[in-house]
Amino acid sequence: MGSEAGIVRKPRVLCLHGFRTSGEILKKQIGKWPQQVLDNLDLVFPNGAHPAQGKSDVEGIFDPPYYEWFQFNKEFTEYTNFDKCLAYIEDYMIKHGPFDGLLGFSQGAILSAGLAGMQAKGVALTKVQKIKFLIIVGGAMFKAPSVAENAYSSPIRCPSLHFLGETDFLKPYGLELLEKCVDPFVIHHPKGHTIPRLDEKGLETMLSFIERIQKTLLDEEEK
């Protein structure tokens, strides 16, 4: 994936893990993807803003420590420490950036898509460069009305890649999120709420998406 001007730089991606897991765990989960994908992205894996405040679903599968980005009530309609989470992510992006895009799984995916909308509205990530793309695995929309209003008041305009699992309990909500995105690419897979391996068709879609992102970055740098 080069260009006449030389080799395109790798898109730098902030990767936000799932609820009560960790950056290290997400790194292992993404590590199943083919090398030709991993070699074309500069992936960075921070831990969540808060140590896990309860049992993790991945205990016995992945080693602790576990983290979460924010807490929520049973209905997912009220969040705790959400503002602290936004400040933590922005601070991380300032210290370790610049970042071109966000990748998220589960709670991290909900957060990634929401952050793009909130940044566009000027209510989050105001001190860092614009998010240029999203990779959403097992995602959904925020349910807390005050947050959703800011995140989805207008369509999400940056290119986005969505992984939708056939048996993922979040799939209906992932489809709702898809409708909010102006420029989506989609990878369907037969699994549940997980980060899947890429089959031939999925790999093709993923590489097309990366190529699209690299072209966008190159065009911006040439301006």
Short mmCIF file of C-alpha atoms in Angstrom, two decimals:
data_model
loop_
_atom_site.label_atom_id
_atom_site.label_comp_id
_atom_site.label_asym_id
_atom_site.label_seq_id
_atom_site.Cartn_x
_atom_site.Cartn_y
_atom_site.Cartn_z
CA MET A 1 0.00 0.00 0.00
CA GLY A 2 2.40 2.63 -1.23
CA SER A 3 1.89 5.73 -3.31
CA GLU A 4 3.77 7.69 -5.94
CA ALA A 5 4.92 10.04 -3.20
CA GLY A 6 6.45 7.11 -1.30
CA ILE A 7 5.17 4.88 1.47
CA VAL A 8 2.02 6.09 3.18
CA ARG A 9 2.43 6.43 6.94
CA LYS A 10 0.51 3.97 9.08
CA PRO A 11 -2.73 5.33 10.50
CA ARG A 12 -2.27 5.68 14.28
CA VAL A 13 -5.18 4.15 16.16
CA LEU A 14 -6.26 4.49 19.80
CA CYS A 15 -7.82 1.14 20.75
CA LEU A 16 -10.46 1.13 23.52
CA HIS A 17 -11.05 -2.24 25.18
CA GLY A 18 -14.27 -3.83 26.42
CA PHE A 19 -15.83 -3.54 29.89
CA ARG A 20 -13.70 -5.04 32.67
CA THR A 21 -10.88 -6.16 30.39
CA SER A 22 -7.64 -4.25 29.59
CA GLY A 23 -5.46 -2.82 26.85
CA GLU A 24 -3.29 -5.94 27.03
CA ILE A 25 -6.34 -8.20 26.58
CA LEU A 26 -7.57 -6.21 23.55
CA LYS A 27 -4.07 -6.45 22.06
CA LYS A 28 -4.28 -10.25 22.32
CA GLN A 29 -7.82 -10.31 20.87
CA ILE A 30 -6.81 -8.15 17.88
CA GLY A 31 -3.64 -10.23 17.49
CA LYS A 32 -5.76 -12.92 15.76
CA TRP A 33 -6.08 -10.68 12.70
CA PRO A 34 -3.76 -11.32 9.73
CA GLN A 35 -0.33 -9.70 9.74
CA GLN A 36 -1.15 -7.74 6.58
CA VAL A 37 -3.78 -5.88 8.63
CA LEU A 38 -1.68 -5.44 11.77
CA ASP A 39 1.36 -4.30 9.77
CA ASN A 40 -0.64 -1.46 8.21
CA LEU A 41 -1.94 0.07 11.44
CA ASP A 42 -0.10 1.69 14.36
CA LEU A 43 -2.22 0.37 17.25
CA VAL A 44 -2.02 1.76 20.80
CA PHE A 45 -3.77 0.00 23.71
CA PRO A 46 -4.41 2.04 26.88
CA ASN A 47 -6.14 0.67 29.97
CA GLY A 48 -9.56 2.02 30.94
CA ALA A 49 -10.00 5.03 33.17
CA HIS A 50 -10.99 3.01 36.27
CA PRO A 51 -10.00 -0.34 37.82
CA ALA A 52 -12.86 -2.86 37.48
CA GLN A 53 -15.41 -2.42 40.28
CA GLY A 54 -16.74 -5.96 40.05
CA LYS A 55 -16.28 -9.40 38.49
CA SER A 56 -15.02 -9.60 34.93
CA ASP A 57 -16.59 -11.92 32.32
CA VAL A 58 -13.09 -12.79 31.08
CA GLU A 59 -11.82 -14.14 34.43
CA GLY A 60 -10.21 -17.52 33.82
CA ILE A 61 -9.72 -16.69 30.11
CA PHE A 62 -7.48 -13.61 30.36
CA ASP A 63 -5.32 -12.58 33.32
CA PRO A 64 -6.10 -9.50 35.44
CA PRO A 65 -5.85 -6.59 36.09
CA TYR A 66 -9.17 -5.50 34.55
CA TYR A 67 -10.44 -1.99 33.86
CA GLU A 68 -13.62 -0.18 32.84
CA TRP A 69 -14.17 3.17 31.11
CA PHE A 70 -17.21 4.28 33.14
CA GLN A 71 -20.01 2.71 35.19
CA PHE A 72 -23.74 2.49 34.44
CA ASN A 73 -27.07 1.47 35.98
CA LYS A 74 -28.96 -1.74 35.05
CA GLU A 75 -30.90 0.00 32.28
CA PHE A 76 -27.72 1.59 30.83
CA THR A 77 -29.51 4.96 31.04
CA GLU A 78 -27.35 6.62 33.73
CA TYR A 79 -23.56 6.78 33.76
CA THR A 80 -21.08 7.38 36.57
CA ASN A 81 -17.61 8.88 36.07
CA PHE A 82 -18.38 9.54 32.40
CA ASP A 83 -16.84 13.04 32.40
CA LYS A 84 -13.73 11.64 34.10
CA CYS A 85 -13.54 9.03 31.34
CA LEU A 86 -13.69 11.70 28.60
CA ALA A 87 -10.99 13.76 30.34
CA TYR A 88 -8.81 10.65 30.78
CA ILE A 89 -9.03 9.75 27.07
CA GLU A 90 -8.32 13.31 25.93
CA ASP A 91 -5.35 13.54 28.28
CA TYR A 92 -4.01 10.20 26.95
CA MET A 93 -4.43 11.44 23.35
CA ILE A 94 -2.54 14.65 24.14
CA LYS A 95 0.33 12.76 25.80
CA HIS A 96 0.62 9.86 23.35
CA GLY A 97 -0.86 11.25 20.13
CA PRO A 98 -1.60 12.49 17.66
CA PHE A 99 -4.08 9.75 16.76
CA ASP A 100 -5.86 9.44 13.43
CA GLY A 101 -8.71 7.18 14.47
CA LEU A 102 -10.35 5.06 17.16
CA LEU A 103 -10.94 1.32 17.38
CA GLY A 104 -13.24 -0.06 20.05
CA PHE A 105 -14.75 -3.32 21.23
CA SER A 106 -17.99 -3.50 23.25
CA GLN A 107 -17.95 -0.66 25.82
CA GLY A 108 -14.92 0.70 23.96
CA ALA A 109 -16.86 0.57 20.66
CA ILE A 110 -19.86 2.43 22.10
CA LEU A 111 -17.42 5.02 23.43
CA SER A 112 -15.46 5.32 20.15
CA ALA A 113 -18.49 6.03 17.97
CA GLY A 114 -19.96 8.39 20.57
CA LEU A 115 -16.69 10.30 20.89
CA ALA A 116 -16.64 11.04 17.16
CA GLY A 117 -20.12 12.57 17.38
CA MET A 118 -19.36 14.46 20.59
CA GLN A 119 -16.13 15.85 19.14
CA ALA A 120 -17.98 17.03 16.01
CA LYS A 121 -20.45 18.84 18.27
CA GLY A 122 -17.60 20.44 20.23
CA VAL A 123 -18.40 18.83 23.60
CA ALA A 124 -15.51 16.31 23.83
CA LEU A 125 -11.91 15.90 22.62
CA THR A 126 -11.70 19.63 21.85
CA LYS A 127 -7.93 19.80 22.47
CA VAL A 128 -6.92 17.04 20.03
CA GLN A 129 -7.08 16.64 16.27
CA LYS A 130 -10.26 15.47 14.57
CA ILE A 131 -11.05 11.75 14.60
CA LYS A 132 -10.72 10.68 10.97
CA PHE A 133 -12.09 7.12 11.15
CA LEU A 134 -13.65 4.48 13.41
CA ILE A 135 -13.36 0.69 13.69
CA ILE A 136 -16.35 -0.56 15.70
CA VAL A 137 -16.45 -4.19 16.91
CA GLY A 138 -19.61 -5.27 18.75
CA GLY A 139 -20.78 -1.69 19.15
CA ALA A 140 -24.03 0.08 20.00
CA MET A 141 -25.32 3.55 20.83
CA PHE A 142 -25.23 5.37 24.15
CA LYS A 143 -28.56 5.08 25.98
CA ALA A 144 -28.16 7.86 28.55
CA PRO A 145 -30.30 10.67 27.04
CA SER A 146 -27.94 13.53 27.92
CA VAL A 147 -24.96 11.73 26.34
CA ALA A 148 -26.88 10.39 23.31
CA GLU A 149 -28.15 13.87 22.51
CA ASN A 150 -24.58 15.13 22.16
CA ALA A 151 -23.23 12.03 20.41
CA TYR A 152 -25.86 11.55 17.69
CA SER A 153 -27.42 14.98 17.12
CA SER A 154 -25.97 14.86 13.61
CA PRO A 155 -24.72 11.94 11.48
CA ILE A 156 -21.23 10.51 12.11
CA ARG A 157 -19.37 11.67 9.02
CA CYS A 158 -15.95 10.02 9.26
CA PRO A 159 -15.48 6.65 7.50
CA SER A 160 -16.35 3.77 9.82
CA LEU A 161 -15.88 -0.01 9.74
CA HIS A 162 -18.45 -2.05 11.66
CA PHE A 163 -18.15 -5.71 12.72
CA LEU A 164 -21.61 -7.26 13.17
CA GLY A 165 -21.83 -10.73 14.75
CA GLU A 166 -24.75 -12.94 13.72
CA THR A 167 -25.37 -14.08 17.32
CA ASP A 168 -24.10 -10.95 19.11
CA PHE A 169 -26.71 -9.74 21.63
CA LEU A 170 -25.70 -6.18 20.65
CA LYS A 171 -26.28 -6.72 16.91
CA PRO A 172 -29.68 -4.90 16.75
CA TYR A 173 -28.08 -1.92 18.49
CA GLY A 174 -25.03 -2.15 16.24
CA LEU A 175 -27.39 -1.86 13.26
CA GLU A 176 -28.96 1.26 14.82
CA LEU A 177 -25.50 2.78 15.13
CA LEU A 178 -24.75 1.88 11.52
CA GLU A 179 -27.70 4.02 10.42
CA LYS A 180 -26.12 7.04 12.12
CA CYS A 181 -22.96 6.71 10.02
CA VAL A 182 -22.62 8.40 6.64
CA ASP A 183 -19.73 6.35 5.24
CA PRO A 184 -19.84 2.82 6.73
CA PHE A 185 -18.01 -0.35 5.69
CA VAL A 186 -19.43 -3.58 7.20
CA ILE A 187 -17.96 -6.98 8.07
CA HIS A 188 -20.55 -9.65 8.95
CA HIS A 189 -19.34 -12.67 10.92
CA PRO A 190 -21.08 -15.79 12.31
CA LYS A 191 -19.90 -15.37 15.92
CA GLY A 192 -21.34 -13.64 18.99
CA HIS A 193 -20.07 -10.76 21.11
CA THR A 194 -16.41 -11.21 20.34
CA ILE A 195 -13.55 -9.97 18.17
CA PRO A 196 -13.65 -12.42 15.28
CA ARG A 197 -10.93 -13.73 13.04
CA LEU A 198 -11.16 -12.38 9.51
CA ASP A 199 -12.32 -14.68 6.73
CA GLU A 200 -11.40 -13.96 3.11
CA LYS A 201 -14.29 -11.55 2.52
CA GLY A 202 -13.74 -9.81 5.88
CA LEU A 203 -10.05 -9.39 5.12
CA GLU A 204 -10.88 -7.89 1.72
CA THR A 205 -13.24 -5.35 3.35
CA MET A 206 -10.71 -4.53 6.07
CA LEU A 207 -7.90 -3.93 3.56
CA SER A 208 -10.19 -1.75 1.39
CA PHE A 209 -11.02 0.28 4.49
CA ILE A 210 -7.35 0.71 5.45
CA GLU A 211 -6.55 1.74 1.88
CA ARG A 212 -9.36 4.30 2.01
CA ILE A 213 -7.98 5.72 5.29
CA GLN A 214 -4.43 5.88 3.97
CA LYS A 215 -5.64 7.76 0.89
CA THR A 216 -7.50 10.24 3.13
CA LEU A 217 -4.37 10.81 5.25
CA LEU A 218 -2.21 11.22 2.15
CA ASP A 219 -4.64 13.71 0.60
CA GLU A 220 -4.65 15.72 3.84
CA GLU A 221 -0.85 15.77 4.04
CA GLU A 222 -0.56 16.92 0.43
CA LYS A 223 -2.91 19.88 0.97
#
